[in-house]
XYZ file of C-alpha atoms in Angstrom:
304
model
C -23.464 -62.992 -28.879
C -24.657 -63.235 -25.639
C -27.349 -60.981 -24.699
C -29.537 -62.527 -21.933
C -27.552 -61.822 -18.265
C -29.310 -58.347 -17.461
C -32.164 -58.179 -20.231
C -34.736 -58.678 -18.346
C -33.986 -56.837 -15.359
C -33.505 -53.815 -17.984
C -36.520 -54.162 -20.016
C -38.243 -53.954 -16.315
C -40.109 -50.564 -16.414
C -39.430 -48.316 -13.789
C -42.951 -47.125 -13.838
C -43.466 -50.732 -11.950
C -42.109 -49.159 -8.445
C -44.436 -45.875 -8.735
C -47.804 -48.529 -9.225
C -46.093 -50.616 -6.577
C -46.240 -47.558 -4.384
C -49.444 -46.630 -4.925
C -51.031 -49.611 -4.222
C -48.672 -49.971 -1.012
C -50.663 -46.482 0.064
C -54.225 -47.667 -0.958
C -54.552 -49.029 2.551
C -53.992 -46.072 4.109
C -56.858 -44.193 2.379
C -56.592 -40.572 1.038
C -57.760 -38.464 4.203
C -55.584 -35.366 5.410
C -54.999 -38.659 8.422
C -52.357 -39.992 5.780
C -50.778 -37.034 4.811
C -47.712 -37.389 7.226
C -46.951 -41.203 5.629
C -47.205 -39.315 2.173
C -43.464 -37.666 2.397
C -41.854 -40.666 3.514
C -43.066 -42.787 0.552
C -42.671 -40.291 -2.149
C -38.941 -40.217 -1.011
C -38.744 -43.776 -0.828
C -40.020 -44.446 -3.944
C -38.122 -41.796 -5.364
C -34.855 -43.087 -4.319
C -35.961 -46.588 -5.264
C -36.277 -45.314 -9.073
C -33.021 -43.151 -8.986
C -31.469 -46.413 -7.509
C -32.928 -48.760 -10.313
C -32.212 -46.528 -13.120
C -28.657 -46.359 -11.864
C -27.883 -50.100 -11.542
C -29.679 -50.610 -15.223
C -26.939 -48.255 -16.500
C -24.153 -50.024 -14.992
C -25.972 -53.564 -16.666
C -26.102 -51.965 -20.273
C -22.479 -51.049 -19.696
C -21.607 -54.874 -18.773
C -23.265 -55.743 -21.558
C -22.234 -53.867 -24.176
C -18.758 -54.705 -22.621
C -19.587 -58.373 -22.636
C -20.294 -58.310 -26.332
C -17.079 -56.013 -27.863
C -13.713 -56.652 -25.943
C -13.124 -53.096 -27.226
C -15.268 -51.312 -25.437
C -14.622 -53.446 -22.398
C -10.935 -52.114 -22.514
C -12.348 -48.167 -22.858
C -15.405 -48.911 -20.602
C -13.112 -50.577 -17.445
C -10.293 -47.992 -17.634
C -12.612 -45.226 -17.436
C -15.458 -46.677 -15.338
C -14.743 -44.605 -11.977
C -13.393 -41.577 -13.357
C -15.818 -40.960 -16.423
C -19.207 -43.269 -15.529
C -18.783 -42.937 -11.670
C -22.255 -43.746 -10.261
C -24.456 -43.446 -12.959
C -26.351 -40.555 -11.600
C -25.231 -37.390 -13.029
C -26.740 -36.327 -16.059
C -23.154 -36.508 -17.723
C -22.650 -40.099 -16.225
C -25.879 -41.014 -18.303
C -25.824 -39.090 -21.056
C -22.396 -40.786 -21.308
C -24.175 -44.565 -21.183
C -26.793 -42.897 -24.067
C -23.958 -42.269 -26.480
C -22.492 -45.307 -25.557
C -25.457 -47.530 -26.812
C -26.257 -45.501 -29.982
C -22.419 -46.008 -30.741
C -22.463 -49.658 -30.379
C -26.094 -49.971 -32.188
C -24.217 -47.960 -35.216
C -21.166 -50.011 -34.946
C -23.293 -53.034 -36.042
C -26.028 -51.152 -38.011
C -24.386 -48.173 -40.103
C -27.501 -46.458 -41.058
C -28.377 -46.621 -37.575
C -30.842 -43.033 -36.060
C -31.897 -42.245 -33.129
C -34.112 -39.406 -34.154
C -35.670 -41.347 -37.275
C -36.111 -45.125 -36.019
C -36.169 -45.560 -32.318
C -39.682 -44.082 -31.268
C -41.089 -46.072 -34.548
C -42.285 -48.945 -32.461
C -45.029 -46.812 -30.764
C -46.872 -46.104 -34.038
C -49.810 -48.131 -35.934
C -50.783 -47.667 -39.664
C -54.165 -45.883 -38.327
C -52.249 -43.592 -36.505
C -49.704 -43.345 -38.988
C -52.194 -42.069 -41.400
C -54.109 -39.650 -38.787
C -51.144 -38.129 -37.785
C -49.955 -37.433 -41.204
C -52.883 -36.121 -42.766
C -52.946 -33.681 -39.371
C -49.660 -32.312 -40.125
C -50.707 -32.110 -43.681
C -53.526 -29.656 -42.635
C -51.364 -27.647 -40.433
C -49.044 -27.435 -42.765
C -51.457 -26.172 -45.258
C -52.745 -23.479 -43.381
C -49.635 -22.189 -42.380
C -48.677 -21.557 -46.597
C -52.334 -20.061 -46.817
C -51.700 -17.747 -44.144
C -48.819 -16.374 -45.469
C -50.690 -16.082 -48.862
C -53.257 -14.499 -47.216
C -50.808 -11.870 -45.398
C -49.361 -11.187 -48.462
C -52.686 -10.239 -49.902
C -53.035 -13.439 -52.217
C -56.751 -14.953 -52.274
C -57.104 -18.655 -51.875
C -59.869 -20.668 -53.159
C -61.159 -24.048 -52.356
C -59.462 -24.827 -55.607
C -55.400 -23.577 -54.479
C -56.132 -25.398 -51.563
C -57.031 -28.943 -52.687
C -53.797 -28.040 -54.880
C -51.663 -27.081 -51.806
C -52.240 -30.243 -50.113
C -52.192 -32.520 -53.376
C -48.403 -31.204 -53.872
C -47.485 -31.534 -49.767
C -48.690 -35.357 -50.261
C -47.378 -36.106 -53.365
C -43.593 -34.635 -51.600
C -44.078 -36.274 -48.566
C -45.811 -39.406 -49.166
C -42.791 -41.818 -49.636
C -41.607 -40.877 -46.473
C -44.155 -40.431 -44.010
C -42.122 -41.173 -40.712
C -39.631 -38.422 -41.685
C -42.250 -35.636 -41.936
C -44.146 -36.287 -38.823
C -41.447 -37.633 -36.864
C -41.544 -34.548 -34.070
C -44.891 -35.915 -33.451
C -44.308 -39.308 -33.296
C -41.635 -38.576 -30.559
C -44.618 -36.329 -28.914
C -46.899 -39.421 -28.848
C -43.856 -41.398 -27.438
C -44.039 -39.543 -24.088
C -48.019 -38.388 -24.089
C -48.025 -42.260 -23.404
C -45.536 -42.362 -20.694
C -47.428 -38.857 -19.037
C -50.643 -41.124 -19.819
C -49.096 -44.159 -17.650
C -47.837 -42.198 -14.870
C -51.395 -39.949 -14.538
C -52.910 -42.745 -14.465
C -51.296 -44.307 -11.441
C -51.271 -41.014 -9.525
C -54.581 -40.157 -10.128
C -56.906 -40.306 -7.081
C -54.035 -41.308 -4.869
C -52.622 -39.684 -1.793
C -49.392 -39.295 -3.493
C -51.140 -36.992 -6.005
C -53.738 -35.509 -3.433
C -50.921 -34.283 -1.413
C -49.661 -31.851 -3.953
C -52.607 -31.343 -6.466
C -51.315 -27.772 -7.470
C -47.741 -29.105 -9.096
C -50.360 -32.444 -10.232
C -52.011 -30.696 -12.109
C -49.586 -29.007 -13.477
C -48.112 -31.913 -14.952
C -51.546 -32.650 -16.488
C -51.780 -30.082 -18.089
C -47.769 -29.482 -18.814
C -47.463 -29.185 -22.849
C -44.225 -27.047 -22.782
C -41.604 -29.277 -21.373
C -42.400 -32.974 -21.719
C -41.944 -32.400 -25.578
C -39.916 -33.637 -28.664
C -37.865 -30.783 -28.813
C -36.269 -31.211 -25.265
C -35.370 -35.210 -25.275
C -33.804 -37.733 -27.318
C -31.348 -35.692 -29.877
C -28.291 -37.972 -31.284
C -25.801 -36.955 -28.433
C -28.002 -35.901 -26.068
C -30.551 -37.741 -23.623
C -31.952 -34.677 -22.713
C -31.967 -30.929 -24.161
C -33.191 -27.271 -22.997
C -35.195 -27.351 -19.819
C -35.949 -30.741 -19.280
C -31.920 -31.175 -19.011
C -31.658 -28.301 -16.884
C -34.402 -29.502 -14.435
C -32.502 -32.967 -13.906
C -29.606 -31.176 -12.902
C -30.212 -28.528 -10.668
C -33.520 -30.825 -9.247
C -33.621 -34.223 -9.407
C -29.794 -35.145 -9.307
C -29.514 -32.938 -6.003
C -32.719 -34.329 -4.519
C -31.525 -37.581 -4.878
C -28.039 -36.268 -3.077
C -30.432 -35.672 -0.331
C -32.376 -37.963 -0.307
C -29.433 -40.775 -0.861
C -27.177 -39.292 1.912
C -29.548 -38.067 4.302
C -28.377 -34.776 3.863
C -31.719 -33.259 4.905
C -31.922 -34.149 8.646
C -28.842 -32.288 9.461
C -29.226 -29.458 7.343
C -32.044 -26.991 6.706
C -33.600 -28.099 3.645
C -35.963 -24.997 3.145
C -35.412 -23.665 0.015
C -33.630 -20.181 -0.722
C -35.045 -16.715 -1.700
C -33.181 -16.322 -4.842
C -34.643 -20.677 -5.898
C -38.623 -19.239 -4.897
C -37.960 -16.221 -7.228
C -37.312 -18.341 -10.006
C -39.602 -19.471 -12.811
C -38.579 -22.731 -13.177
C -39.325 -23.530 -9.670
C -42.520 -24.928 -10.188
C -40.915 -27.912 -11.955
C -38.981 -29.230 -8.753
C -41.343 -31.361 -7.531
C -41.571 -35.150 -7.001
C -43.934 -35.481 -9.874
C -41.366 -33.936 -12.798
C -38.906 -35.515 -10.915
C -40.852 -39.376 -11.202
C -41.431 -38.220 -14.996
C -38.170 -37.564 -16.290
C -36.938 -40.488 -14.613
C -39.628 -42.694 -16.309
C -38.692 -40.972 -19.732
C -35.402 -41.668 -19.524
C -35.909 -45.149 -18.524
C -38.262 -45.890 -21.583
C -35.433 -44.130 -23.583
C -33.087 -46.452 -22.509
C -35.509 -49.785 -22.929
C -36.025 -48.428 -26.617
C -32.277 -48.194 -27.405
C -31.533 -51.533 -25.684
C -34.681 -53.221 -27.772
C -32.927 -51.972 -30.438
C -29.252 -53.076 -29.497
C -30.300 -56.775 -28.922
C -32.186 -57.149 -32.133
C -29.493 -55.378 -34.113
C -27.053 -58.176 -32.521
C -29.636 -60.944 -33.290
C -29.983 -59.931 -36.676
């Protein structure tokens, strides 16, 4: 099988261009003095990762193309029509389905939502994480004992969380796996935070900064990573009404000929908040590490 043309270009992280920014700007200091060079690099790098991400997409189809003649027949007939420019959510949601197929083509047992965010866990957290949810778990029962007027000794609940072991203990991954996926993208918020933090790029907007900081709502296993779909709920619809017609805007220069001041009806809305470079920069990061996951996951399922 061969495996090697685009690997490492895809197993780049994207996160590389936002530190390369940020250290491009370190020169420049972070006085209001640099505030008018902040704009122009935030778009920059923003189309830079857009740009990236899109070109990765295109390699993962070429390689999964390269390695089943079957899906290079599908993949080439359709490749303007149903793939396009890799930028739509659609046109990459289309990619995501595309890998998990191919993965479960070789591996039949193959799932997303069980195996791929695995990787990121250690016995030690393993066991802390576990024994967490056991606790929470274990309250929740007593307050609904409680509510229904039942008392509960020390003694019930030792017995409580005996019995919620004893069920779950064989299969640890399965019962915590929500928060595995939450620890999968606490780390990417970590990375990114971490470059920003103290920076001009992150000085210039500290409201919708900290924001993200703080964000526990939306960057969250409920709203990423489901078997057919790379992103669910919000996070979804933030990608398409945001950061897939930013990067229209940004691509085609669509904002120095028309007034790029946003609307009335887009300032009364709640979710307005979100459309800011920094969501945008994270859920292009997440999906990137998404994607880096699955295609870890392709090449050694083809090794093996």
């Amino acid at each position: 099988m061969y495996i090697n043309k685009h690997t490492k270009f895809i197993k780049t992280p994207l996160l590389d261009i936002l530190i390369d920014s940020v250290n491009a700007c370190k020169g420049a200091g972070v006085g209001i003095e640099a505030y008018p060079l902040r704009e122009y690099v935030l778009q920059s790098t923003f189309l830079r990762i857009s740009g990236a991400q899109e070109q990765k997409l295109k390699c993962i189809c070429w390689e999964l193309a390269t390695n089943n003649y079957s899906y290079r027949y599908k993949y080439l007939g359709n490749v303007k029509s149903v793939y396009g420019e890799f930028s739509t959510y659609n046109q990459k949601n289309k990619v995501y389905k595309d890998l998990i197929q191919e993965i479960t083509n070789l591996k039949y047992d193959f799932d997303i939502t069980k195996l791929l965010w695995l990787k990121e866990i250690d016995n030690t957290t393993l066991e802390t994480e576990f024994n967490n949810k056991i606790n929470i778990e274990v309250d929740k029962i007593i307050k609904i004992q409680q509510n229904n007027g039942k008392i509960i000794t020390n003694e019930i609940r030792i017995k409580i969380e005996n019995n919620l072991y004893n069920k779950f203990r064989t299969n640890k991954f399965e019962f915590i796996k929500d928060r595995i996926k939450d620890i999968f993208i606490e780390n990417i918020k970590y990375h990114i935070i971490n470059c920003l933090e103290s920076s001009i790029l992150s000085k210039g907007d500290y409201k919708h900064y900290i924001l993200l900081k703080k964000d526990k709502n939306l960057f969250n296993s409920n709203n990423f990573g489901a078997t057919n779909d790379l992103l669910l709920n919000k996070l979804k619809f933030i990608y398409e009404e945001d950061v897939i017609k930013h990067r229209h805007r940004c691509a085609h220069n669509i904002t120095s000929y028309q007034n790029n001041l946003p609307s009335l009806k887009n300032l009364a809305n709640a979710d307005f908040i979100y459309f800011n470079y920094f969501y945008r920069f994270t859920i292009l990061i997440l999906i990137d590490e998404i994607f880096m996951k699955l295609y870890e996951e392709y090449i050694d399922t083809i090794k093996h």
